[in-house]
Amino acid sequence: MKKILITGGAGFIGSHVVRRFVTKYPNYQIYNLDALTYAGNLENIKDIEAAPNYTFVKGDIVDADFINSLFAIHNFDGVLHLAAESHVDRSISDPLAFVRTNVIGTMNLLNAAKNQWKNDFTDKLFYHISTDEVYGSLGAEGLFTETTAYDPNSPYSASKASSDHFVRAYGETYGLPYVLTNCSNNYGSYHFPEKLIPLFINNIIHNRPLPVYGDGNYTRDWLFVEDHAVAIDLVFHEGKNHETYNIGGFNEWKNIDLVKLLCQLMDQKLGRTEGTCAKLITYVKDRPGHDLRYAIDASKINTELGWKPSVTFEEGLERTISWYLDNTEWLDNITSGAYQSYYKDQYSV
Ligand code: NAD
Ligand code: TYD
């Protein structure tokens, strides 16, 4: 039985990855390590918490002694590293938190893996999950490829870029087996309502303003989170050692167009007159250092591993909106902070 460590499995993408691995691979013992920061929520993986091949470990990747002892106890065969501080706006107000978790936390995991595996790397793998934001901002034309030079602009993307560099450095210097992926903006269920799509869905439900930064002409490429989890599964099992793969949705949207589409769909779902939700759109002060455009060339993972998105944006957005409307309790628990007592209630600590 393989022992797999997944970090950040109580977060948005991590919860989808944990669910997929626990249910699809009964012969893997999955250890979900998460510090349960504001972004971590055990309710995200409630459905699989009783599975015999699943163990939750509460802990901080910034704590090197704890990480070393965890590796010594379990001797993991593989690591999928998703734990991170992930919100650009928070990185602007508290950049050091991003250095701690994203850089030092990643270093601690790399050191622990290197020291634990150093005598034998056979069948071992460190998979680092990263973002397209490390490449910086595109103009109106062009796509990020795996060879695009890193040019991060926010403290978030700079911290992720730094962690990516360390992963590669450990591969080159110590021979650590690794794969790395850089993915575009995800959307879907269990997405913390501070990011554009879940925040705006929640605000629409409560008839609150929809704060569009600047002129709204910023462009992002959107991928349904379950398609990202499929890609991660594929790269973990079939990706080539020391390779990087870009993952994207072939699905670029200007923020304002996306918000208008969201408003239209929400009008229909909530039975409101057409144009009601769009009245909530409010242009607000721009984000400092706001990257104009991200767009991914995902042809390498497509041609080499056969992956492509399976869910269209229309379908994915419809499923996402329905999920939030069916799970208003989940949303309310987050906005009230009640979800943070779940761990306490569940584990009596
Ligand atoms: P998230 O913020 O929803 O979840 C992060 C998880 O990590 C949370 O459960 C949190 O409790 C945990 N965590 C944070 N600090 C920790 C620490 N010090 N020790 C242990 N656990 C800690 O993030 P997400 O959106 O699910 O992103 C997951 C990964 O994917 C990140 O590495 C992010 O950079 C990357 N990524 C995200 C997107 C996106 O659109 N959300 C796109 C591409 C890549
Ligand atoms: P976000 O979901 O924070 O992801 P990222 O910054 O990692 O791309 O933001 C997506 C886009 O939406 C980005 O261009 C910023 C913009 N945005 C707003 O206009 N208003 C908001 O309230 C938020 C959270 C984001």
Short mmCIF file of C-alpha atoms and ligand atoms in Angstrom, two decimals:
data_model
loop_
_atom_site.label_atom_id
_atom_site.label_comp_id
_atom_site.label_asym_id
_atom_site.label_seq_id
_atom_site.Cartn_x
_atom_site.Cartn_y
_atom_site.Cartn_z
CA MET A 1 0.00 0.00 0.00
CA LYS A 2 1.42 3.37 -1.04
CA LYS A 3 1.44 6.18 1.48
CA ILE A 4 0.62 9.53 -0.10
CA LEU A 5 0.83 12.89 1.64
CA ILE A 6 -1.52 15.57 0.30
CA THR A 7 -1.00 19.03 1.81
CA GLY A 8 -3.78 21.61 1.87
CA GLY A 9 -6.49 18.99 1.43
CA ALA A 10 -9.05 20.97 3.43
CA GLY A 11 -8.86 23.86 0.97
CA PHE A 12 -10.63 24.39 -2.32
CA ILE A 13 -8.58 22.43 -4.87
CA GLY A 14 -7.02 20.15 -2.27
CA SER A 15 -10.43 18.87 -1.15
CA HIS A 16 -11.25 17.82 -4.72
CA VAL A 17 -7.86 16.12 -5.07
CA VAL A 18 -8.21 14.30 -1.72
CA ARG A 19 -11.73 13.12 -2.63
CA ARG A 20 -10.54 11.83 -5.99
CA PHE A 21 -7.52 9.99 -4.59
CA VAL A 22 -9.35 8.48 -1.59
CA THR A 23 -12.22 7.16 -3.70
CA LYS A 24 -10.28 6.15 -6.82
CA TYR A 25 -7.26 4.57 -5.16
CA PRO A 26 -8.29 2.28 -2.26
CA ASN A 27 -4.76 0.84 -2.34
CA TYR A 28 -3.29 4.24 -1.39
CA GLN A 29 -3.26 5.42 2.20
CA ILE A 30 -3.98 9.14 1.92
CA TYR A 31 -2.71 11.51 4.60
CA ASN A 32 -4.27 14.95 4.37
CA LEU A 33 -2.05 17.49 6.15
CA ASP A 34 -3.65 20.86 6.70
CA ALA A 35 -3.18 23.66 9.23
CA LEU A 36 -6.85 24.64 8.93
CA THR A 37 -6.16 28.31 8.37
CA TYR A 38 -9.15 30.52 7.55
CA ALA A 39 -9.16 28.81 4.11
CA GLY A 40 -9.18 25.25 5.43
CA ASN A 41 -12.55 23.70 6.14
CA LEU A 42 -13.07 20.04 7.06
CA GLU A 43 -16.66 20.31 5.89
CA ASN A 44 -15.18 20.31 2.37
CA ILE A 45 -14.26 16.63 2.76
CA LYS A 46 -16.87 15.45 5.19
CA ASP A 47 -18.10 12.83 2.70
CA ILE A 48 -14.82 10.87 2.72
CA GLU A 49 -13.56 11.39 6.26
CA ALA A 50 -14.63 7.90 7.40
CA ALA A 51 -12.93 6.11 4.49
CA PRO A 52 -10.49 3.43 5.73
CA ASN A 53 -7.68 4.72 3.50
CA TYR A 54 -7.94 8.32 4.75
CA THR A 55 -6.23 10.07 7.65
CA PHE A 56 -6.44 13.74 8.54
CA VAL A 57 -3.42 15.35 10.18
CA LYS A 58 -3.69 18.87 11.54
CA GLY A 59 -0.34 20.61 11.26
CA ASP A 60 1.63 23.52 9.89
CA ILE A 61 4.14 23.04 7.06
CA VAL A 62 6.12 25.98 8.46
CA ASP A 63 7.04 23.83 11.50
CA ALA A 64 10.15 21.96 10.28
CA ASP A 65 10.45 19.65 13.31
CA PHE A 66 6.84 18.58 12.96
CA ILE A 67 7.24 17.95 9.20
CA ASN A 68 10.44 15.95 9.70
CA SER A 69 8.85 13.77 12.35
CA LEU A 70 5.76 13.22 10.19
CA PHE A 71 7.97 11.96 7.35
CA ALA A 72 9.99 9.81 9.77
CA ILE A 73 6.82 8.18 11.14
CA HIS A 74 5.06 7.52 7.82
CA ASN A 75 7.86 7.38 5.22
CA PHE A 76 5.58 8.69 2.45
CA ASP A 77 6.02 7.39 -1.09
CA GLY A 78 4.64 10.51 -2.69
CA VAL A 79 3.73 14.11 -1.90
CA LEU A 80 1.13 16.28 -3.59
CA HIS A 81 1.79 19.75 -2.26
CA LEU A 82 -1.17 22.14 -2.44
CA ALA A 83 -1.02 23.90 0.94
CA ALA A 84 -0.52 27.61 0.38
CA GLU A 85 -1.70 31.07 1.12
CA SER A 86 -3.58 31.63 -2.12
CA HIS A 87 -5.33 35.00 -2.25
CA VAL A 88 -3.62 37.89 -4.06
CA ASP A 89 -5.45 40.59 -2.07
CA ARG A 90 -4.33 39.06 1.24
CA SER A 91 -0.75 38.87 -0.08
CA ILE A 92 -0.84 42.63 -0.58
CA SER A 93 -1.82 43.28 3.04
CA ASP A 94 0.29 40.52 4.65
CA PRO A 95 3.11 39.43 2.31
CA LEU A 96 5.19 37.72 5.02
CA ALA A 97 2.46 35.14 5.67
CA PHE A 98 2.95 34.13 2.03
CA VAL A 99 6.71 33.81 2.42
CA ARG A 100 6.25 31.69 5.52
CA THR A 101 3.80 29.16 4.09
CA ASN A 102 4.57 29.22 0.38
CA VAL A 103 8.36 29.49 0.53
CA ILE A 104 9.49 28.19 3.93
CA GLY A 105 6.68 25.64 4.15
CA THR A 106 7.62 24.26 0.72
CA MET A 107 11.31 24.20 1.73
CA ASN A 108 10.45 22.20 4.84
CA LEU A 109 8.59 19.62 2.75
CA LEU A 110 11.43 19.45 0.21
CA ASN A 111 14.01 18.96 2.97
CA ALA A 112 11.95 16.30 4.69
CA ALA A 113 11.37 14.41 1.42
CA LYS A 114 15.03 14.69 0.39
CA ASN A 115 16.29 13.48 3.77
CA GLN A 116 13.77 10.68 4.02
CA TRP A 117 14.29 9.42 0.47
CA LYS A 118 17.94 10.22 -0.12
CA ASN A 119 19.18 6.66 -0.30
CA ASP A 120 16.56 5.49 -2.71
CA PHE A 121 14.39 7.65 -4.96
CA THR A 122 12.80 4.66 -6.69
CA ASP A 123 9.04 5.14 -7.03
CA LYS A 124 9.16 8.38 -5.03
CA LEU A 125 7.69 11.66 -6.27
CA PHE A 126 7.29 15.23 -5.06
CA TYR A 127 4.46 16.93 -6.95
CA HIS A 128 4.34 20.71 -6.54
CA ILE A 129 1.06 22.39 -7.52
CA SER A 130 1.54 25.97 -8.72
CA THR A 131 -0.14 28.76 -10.60
CA ASP A 132 0.07 30.53 -13.97
CA GLU A 133 0.48 33.81 -12.04
CA VAL A 134 4.25 33.14 -11.75
CA TYR A 135 4.57 34.11 -15.43
CA GLY A 136 3.35 37.65 -14.76
CA SER A 137 1.00 39.52 -17.04
CA LEU A 138 0.30 39.15 -20.77
CA GLY A 139 -0.75 41.93 -23.11
CA ALA A 140 -3.65 41.43 -25.51
CA GLU A 141 -1.82 38.66 -27.39
CA GLY A 142 0.10 35.50 -26.55
CA LEU A 143 -0.08 32.54 -24.18
CA PHE A 144 2.06 31.27 -21.29
CA THR A 145 4.03 28.17 -22.24
CA GLU A 146 6.22 26.03 -19.97
CA THR A 147 9.27 27.99 -21.16
CA THR A 148 7.86 31.49 -20.56
CA ALA A 149 10.21 33.37 -18.21
CA TYR A 150 8.94 33.88 -14.68
CA ASP A 151 7.93 37.50 -14.02
CA PRO A 152 5.72 37.58 -10.92
CA ASN A 153 4.08 40.87 -9.89
CA SER A 154 2.21 40.21 -6.63
CA PRO A 155 3.63 38.96 -3.32
CA TYR A 156 1.46 35.84 -3.87
CA SER A 157 2.89 35.07 -7.30
CA ALA A 158 6.43 35.97 -6.15
CA SER A 159 6.14 33.49 -3.28
CA LYS A 160 4.79 30.77 -5.59
CA ALA A 161 7.55 31.50 -8.13
CA SER A 162 10.13 31.20 -5.37
CA SER A 163 8.74 27.83 -4.28
CA ASP A 164 8.73 26.59 -7.90
CA HIS A 165 12.42 27.56 -8.21
CA PHE A 166 13.29 25.66 -5.05
CA VAL A 167 11.50 22.55 -6.28
CA ARG A 168 13.52 22.63 -9.51
CA ALA A 169 16.73 23.38 -7.58
CA TYR A 170 16.17 20.30 -5.38
CA GLY A 171 15.64 18.24 -8.52
CA GLU A 172 18.85 19.47 -10.13
CA THR A 173 21.03 19.59 -7.01
CA TYR A 174 19.90 16.56 -5.04
CA GLY A 175 18.18 14.48 -7.72
CA LEU A 176 14.80 14.79 -5.99
CA PRO A 177 12.14 13.33 -8.31
CA TYR A 178 9.52 16.00 -8.95
CA VAL A 179 6.78 17.18 -11.28
CA LEU A 180 5.37 20.69 -11.30
CA THR A 181 2.18 22.11 -12.76
CA ASN A 182 1.10 25.71 -13.31
CA CYS A 183 -2.63 26.08 -13.58
CA SER A 184 -5.00 28.91 -14.46
CA ASN A 185 -7.90 30.20 -12.29
CA ASN A 186 -10.08 27.40 -10.92
CA TYR A 187 -13.78 27.63 -10.10
CA GLY A 188 -16.31 25.18 -8.69
CA SER A 189 -17.70 23.87 -5.40
CA TYR A 190 -16.04 24.48 -2.01
CA HIS A 191 -14.34 27.66 -3.27
CA PHE A 192 -13.78 30.12 -0.43
CA PRO A 193 -16.02 33.17 -0.96
CA GLU A 194 -13.21 35.69 -1.12
CA LYS A 195 -12.34 34.82 -4.73
CA LEU A 196 -14.24 36.41 -7.61
CA ILE A 197 -16.83 33.76 -8.54
CA PRO A 198 -17.92 32.47 -5.09
CA LEU A 199 -17.77 35.99 -3.60
CA PHE A 200 -20.05 37.34 -6.31
CA ILE A 201 -22.47 34.39 -6.06
CA ASN A 202 -22.71 34.95 -2.31
CA ASN A 203 -23.17 38.71 -2.74
CA ILE A 204 -25.88 38.19 -5.33
CA ILE A 205 -27.75 35.82 -3.00
CA HIS A 206 -27.69 38.55 -0.33
CA ASN A 207 -28.29 41.47 -2.74
CA ARG A 208 -24.92 43.02 -1.92
CA PRO A 209 -22.79 45.09 -4.35
CA LEU A 210 -20.46 43.23 -6.73
CA PRO A 211 -17.10 45.03 -6.42
CA VAL A 212 -15.43 44.94 -9.86
CA TYR A 213 -11.83 46.13 -9.63
CA GLY A 214 -10.79 48.95 -11.99
CA ASP A 215 -12.54 48.94 -15.36
CA GLY A 216 -13.20 45.18 -15.26
CA ASN A 217 -11.19 44.62 -18.43
CA TYR A 218 -8.81 42.16 -16.80
CA THR A 219 -8.71 38.71 -18.36
CA ARG A 220 -8.40 35.30 -16.71
CA ASP A 221 -8.52 31.75 -18.03
CA TRP A 222 -11.03 29.65 -16.04
CA LEU A 223 -10.90 25.91 -15.41
CA PHE A 224 -13.49 23.76 -13.63
CA VAL A 225 -11.82 22.48 -10.47
CA GLU A 226 -12.77 18.83 -11.07
CA ASP A 227 -10.95 18.97 -14.41
CA HIS A 228 -7.90 20.27 -12.54
CA ALA A 229 -8.12 17.32 -10.14
CA VAL A 230 -8.20 14.94 -13.14
CA ALA A 231 -5.11 16.64 -14.58
CA ILE A 232 -3.31 16.40 -11.21
CA ASP A 233 -4.12 12.67 -11.00
CA LEU A 234 -2.75 12.18 -14.51
CA VAL A 235 0.44 14.15 -13.96
CA PHE A 236 1.07 12.38 -10.64
CA HIS A 237 0.84 8.97 -12.32
CA GLU A 238 2.10 9.64 -15.83
CA GLY A 239 4.01 12.93 -15.76
CA LYS A 240 7.71 12.74 -16.64
CA ASN A 241 10.21 13.25 -13.84
CA HIS A 242 11.59 16.84 -13.67
CA GLU A 243 8.94 18.12 -16.09
CA THR A 244 6.59 21.07 -15.85
CA TYR A 245 3.09 21.07 -17.35
CA ASN A 246 0.81 24.04 -17.84
CA ILE A 247 -2.87 23.36 -17.15
CA GLY A 248 -5.61 25.65 -18.48
CA GLY A 249 -9.21 25.80 -19.56
CA PHE A 250 -8.83 27.26 -23.09
CA ASN A 251 -11.42 29.62 -21.66
CA GLU A 252 -10.51 33.31 -21.42
CA TRP A 253 -12.97 35.81 -20.00
CA LYS A 254 -12.78 39.50 -19.24
CA ASN A 255 -13.89 39.92 -15.63
CA ILE A 256 -16.77 42.21 -16.55
CA ASP A 257 -18.11 39.80 -19.20
CA LEU A 258 -17.88 36.92 -16.76
CA VAL A 259 -19.69 38.92 -14.08
CA LYS A 260 -22.45 39.85 -16.52
CA LEU A 261 -22.88 36.18 -17.51
CA LEU A 262 -22.97 35.21 -13.84
CA CYS A 263 -25.63 37.86 -13.19
CA GLN A 264 -27.73 36.57 -16.09
CA LEU A 265 -27.56 32.97 -14.87
CA MET A 266 -28.31 34.02 -11.29
CA ASP A 267 -31.36 36.02 -12.43
CA GLN A 268 -32.68 32.82 -14.04
CA LYS A 269 -31.82 30.55 -11.09
CA LEU A 270 -33.29 32.90 -8.50
CA GLY A 271 -36.35 33.77 -10.58
CA ARG A 272 -35.44 37.45 -10.64
CA THR A 273 -36.35 39.75 -13.52
CA GLU A 274 -33.62 39.91 -16.19
CA GLY A 275 -31.12 42.66 -15.32
CA THR A 276 -31.77 42.61 -11.55
CA CYS A 277 -28.45 41.07 -10.50
CA ALA A 278 -26.43 43.22 -12.94
CA LYS A 279 -27.67 46.31 -11.08
CA LEU A 280 -25.43 45.18 -8.20
CA ILE A 281 -22.25 45.65 -10.31
CA THR A 282 -20.14 48.37 -8.68
CA TYR A 283 -16.79 49.53 -10.04
CA VAL A 284 -14.30 49.96 -7.20
CA LYS A 285 -10.67 51.01 -6.74
CA ASP A 286 -8.28 48.77 -8.65
CA ARG A 287 -6.05 46.13 -7.06
CA PRO A 288 -2.44 47.44 -6.91
CA GLY A 289 -0.18 45.71 -9.46
CA HIS A 290 -3.24 44.07 -11.06
CA ASP A 291 -2.11 41.66 -13.82
CA LEU A 292 -3.92 42.47 -17.04
CA ARG A 293 -4.21 39.05 -18.60
CA TYR A 294 -3.40 35.40 -17.94
CA ALA A 295 -3.78 32.80 -20.68
CA ILE A 296 -2.38 29.29 -20.77
CA ASP A 297 -1.07 27.20 -23.62
CA ALA A 298 -2.00 23.73 -22.33
CA SER A 299 -0.88 21.87 -25.47
CA LYS A 300 1.99 20.01 -23.75
CA ILE A 301 -0.23 18.17 -21.25
CA ASN A 302 -2.71 17.62 -24.07
CA THR A 303 -0.29 16.06 -26.55
CA GLU A 304 1.95 14.24 -24.05
CA LEU A 305 -0.61 13.00 -21.52
CA GLY A 306 -3.90 13.30 -23.43
CA TRP A 307 -5.58 15.68 -20.97
CA LYS A 308 -8.10 18.32 -21.92
CA PRO A 309 -10.92 19.99 -19.99
CA SER A 310 -14.11 17.92 -20.05
CA VAL A 311 -16.55 20.52 -18.72
CA THR A 312 -17.57 23.55 -20.79
CA PHE A 313 -17.67 26.91 -19.03
CA GLU A 314 -21.44 27.19 -19.41
CA GLU A 315 -21.92 23.76 -17.82
CA GLY A 316 -19.30 24.34 -15.13
CA LEU A 317 -20.70 27.72 -14.14
CA GLU A 318 -24.23 26.35 -14.08
CA ARG A 319 -23.12 23.43 -11.85
CA THR A 320 -21.18 25.82 -9.62
CA ILE A 321 -24.09 28.21 -9.12
CA SER A 322 -26.45 25.27 -8.41
CA TRP A 323 -23.98 23.89 -5.87
CA TYR A 324 -23.81 27.20 -3.97
CA LEU A 325 -27.58 27.59 -4.03
CA ASP A 326 -27.99 24.03 -2.72
CA ASN A 327 -25.33 24.58 -0.06
CA THR A 328 -26.21 27.93 1.45
CA GLU A 329 -25.52 26.43 4.88
CA TRP A 330 -21.89 25.83 3.86
CA LEU A 331 -21.67 29.44 2.67
CA ASP A 332 -23.36 30.80 5.81
CA ASN A 333 -21.06 28.75 8.06
CA ILE A 334 -18.08 30.33 6.33
CA THR A 335 -19.32 33.88 6.38
CA SER A 336 -20.32 33.55 10.04
CA GLY A 337 -17.05 31.78 10.93
CA ALA A 338 -19.00 28.80 12.32
CA TYR A 339 -17.04 26.34 10.16
CA GLN A 340 -14.00 26.90 12.35
CA SER A 341 -15.73 25.12 15.23
CA TYR A 342 -16.25 22.02 13.07
CA TYR A 343 -12.80 20.65 13.88
CA LYS A 344 -13.34 21.27 17.58
CA ASP A 345 -16.74 19.56 17.56
CA GLN A 346 -15.55 16.72 15.38
CA TYR A 347 -12.36 15.94 17.27
CA SER A 348 -13.28 17.28 20.73
CA VAL A 349 -10.14 19.39 21.06
P1 NAD B 1 -7.01 27.45 -0.59
O1 NAD B 1 -6.57 28.76 -0.03
O2 NAD B 1 -8.45 27.20 -0.85
O3 NAD B 1 -6.52 26.27 0.36
C1 NAD B 1 -5.24 26.24 0.94
C2 NAD B 1 -5.22 25.16 2.00
O4 NAD B 1 -3.89 25.13 2.56
C3 NAD B 1 -6.18 25.44 3.15
O5 NAD B 1 -6.87 24.27 3.51
C4 NAD B 1 -5.27 25.89 4.29
O6 NAD B 1 -5.77 25.57 5.58
C5 NAD B 1 -3.99 25.13 3.97
N1 NAD B 1 -2.80 25.80 4.52
C6 NAD B 1 -2.48 27.11 4.40
N2 NAD B 1 -1.33 27.37 5.06
C7 NAD B 1 -0.92 26.19 5.59
C8 NAD B 1 0.20 25.81 6.36
N3 NAD B 1 1.12 26.70 6.75
N4 NAD B 1 0.35 24.50 6.70
C9 NAD B 1 -0.59 23.58 6.32
N5 NAD B 1 -1.68 23.90 5.61
C10 NAD B 1 -1.84 25.18 5.24
O7 NAD B 1 -6.14 27.27 -1.91
P2 NAD B 1 -6.55 26.60 -3.30
O8 NAD B 1 -7.24 27.60 -4.12
O9 NAD B 1 -7.19 25.28 -3.05
O10 NAD B 1 -5.11 26.37 -3.93
C11 NAD B 1 -4.38 25.16 -3.69
C12 NAD B 1 -3.04 25.24 -4.40
O11 NAD B 1 -3.26 25.39 -5.81
C13 NAD B 1 -2.18 26.43 -3.97
O12 NAD B 1 -0.85 26.00 -3.93
C14 NAD B 1 -2.39 27.45 -5.08
O13 NAD B 1 -1.26 28.27 -5.22
C15 NAD B 1 -2.58 26.55 -6.28
N6 NAD B 1 -3.42 27.12 -7.38
C16 NAD B 1 -4.66 27.65 -7.10
C17 NAD B 1 -5.44 28.13 -8.16
C18 NAD B 1 -6.83 28.68 -7.91
O14 NAD B 1 -7.46 29.17 -8.87
N7 NAD B 1 -7.39 28.61 -6.72
C19 NAD B 1 -4.95 28.07 -9.46
C20 NAD B 1 -3.70 27.51 -9.70
C21 NAD B 1 -2.94 27.03 -8.65
P1 TYD B 2 -9.35 36.28 -7.91
O1 TYD B 2 -10.53 35.37 -7.85
O2 TYD B 2 -8.91 36.95 -6.66
O3 TYD B 2 -8.18 35.46 -8.58
P2 TYD B 2 -6.71 35.98 -9.12
O4 TYD B 2 -6.44 37.33 -8.59
O5 TYD B 2 -5.81 34.95 -8.52
O6 TYD B 2 -6.80 35.92 -10.61
O7 TYD B 2 -9.66 37.43 -8.97
C1 TYD B 2 -9.99 37.12 -10.31
C2 TYD B 2 -10.10 38.43 -11.06
O8 TYD B 2 -11.23 39.16 -10.53
C3 TYD B 2 -8.90 39.35 -10.86
O9 TYD B 2 -8.66 40.06 -12.07
C4 TYD B 2 -9.34 40.31 -9.78
C5 TYD B 2 -10.83 40.43 -10.02
N1 TYD B 2 -11.64 40.67 -8.80
C6 TYD B 2 -12.55 41.73 -8.79
O10 TYD B 2 -12.71 42.48 -9.76
N2 TYD B 2 -13.29 41.94 -7.64
C7 TYD B 2 -13.15 41.16 -6.55
O11 TYD B 2 -13.84 41.41 -5.52
C8 TYD B 2 -12.23 40.06 -6.59
C9 TYD B 2 -12.04 39.15 -5.39
C10 TYD B 2 -11.50 39.86 -7.74
#
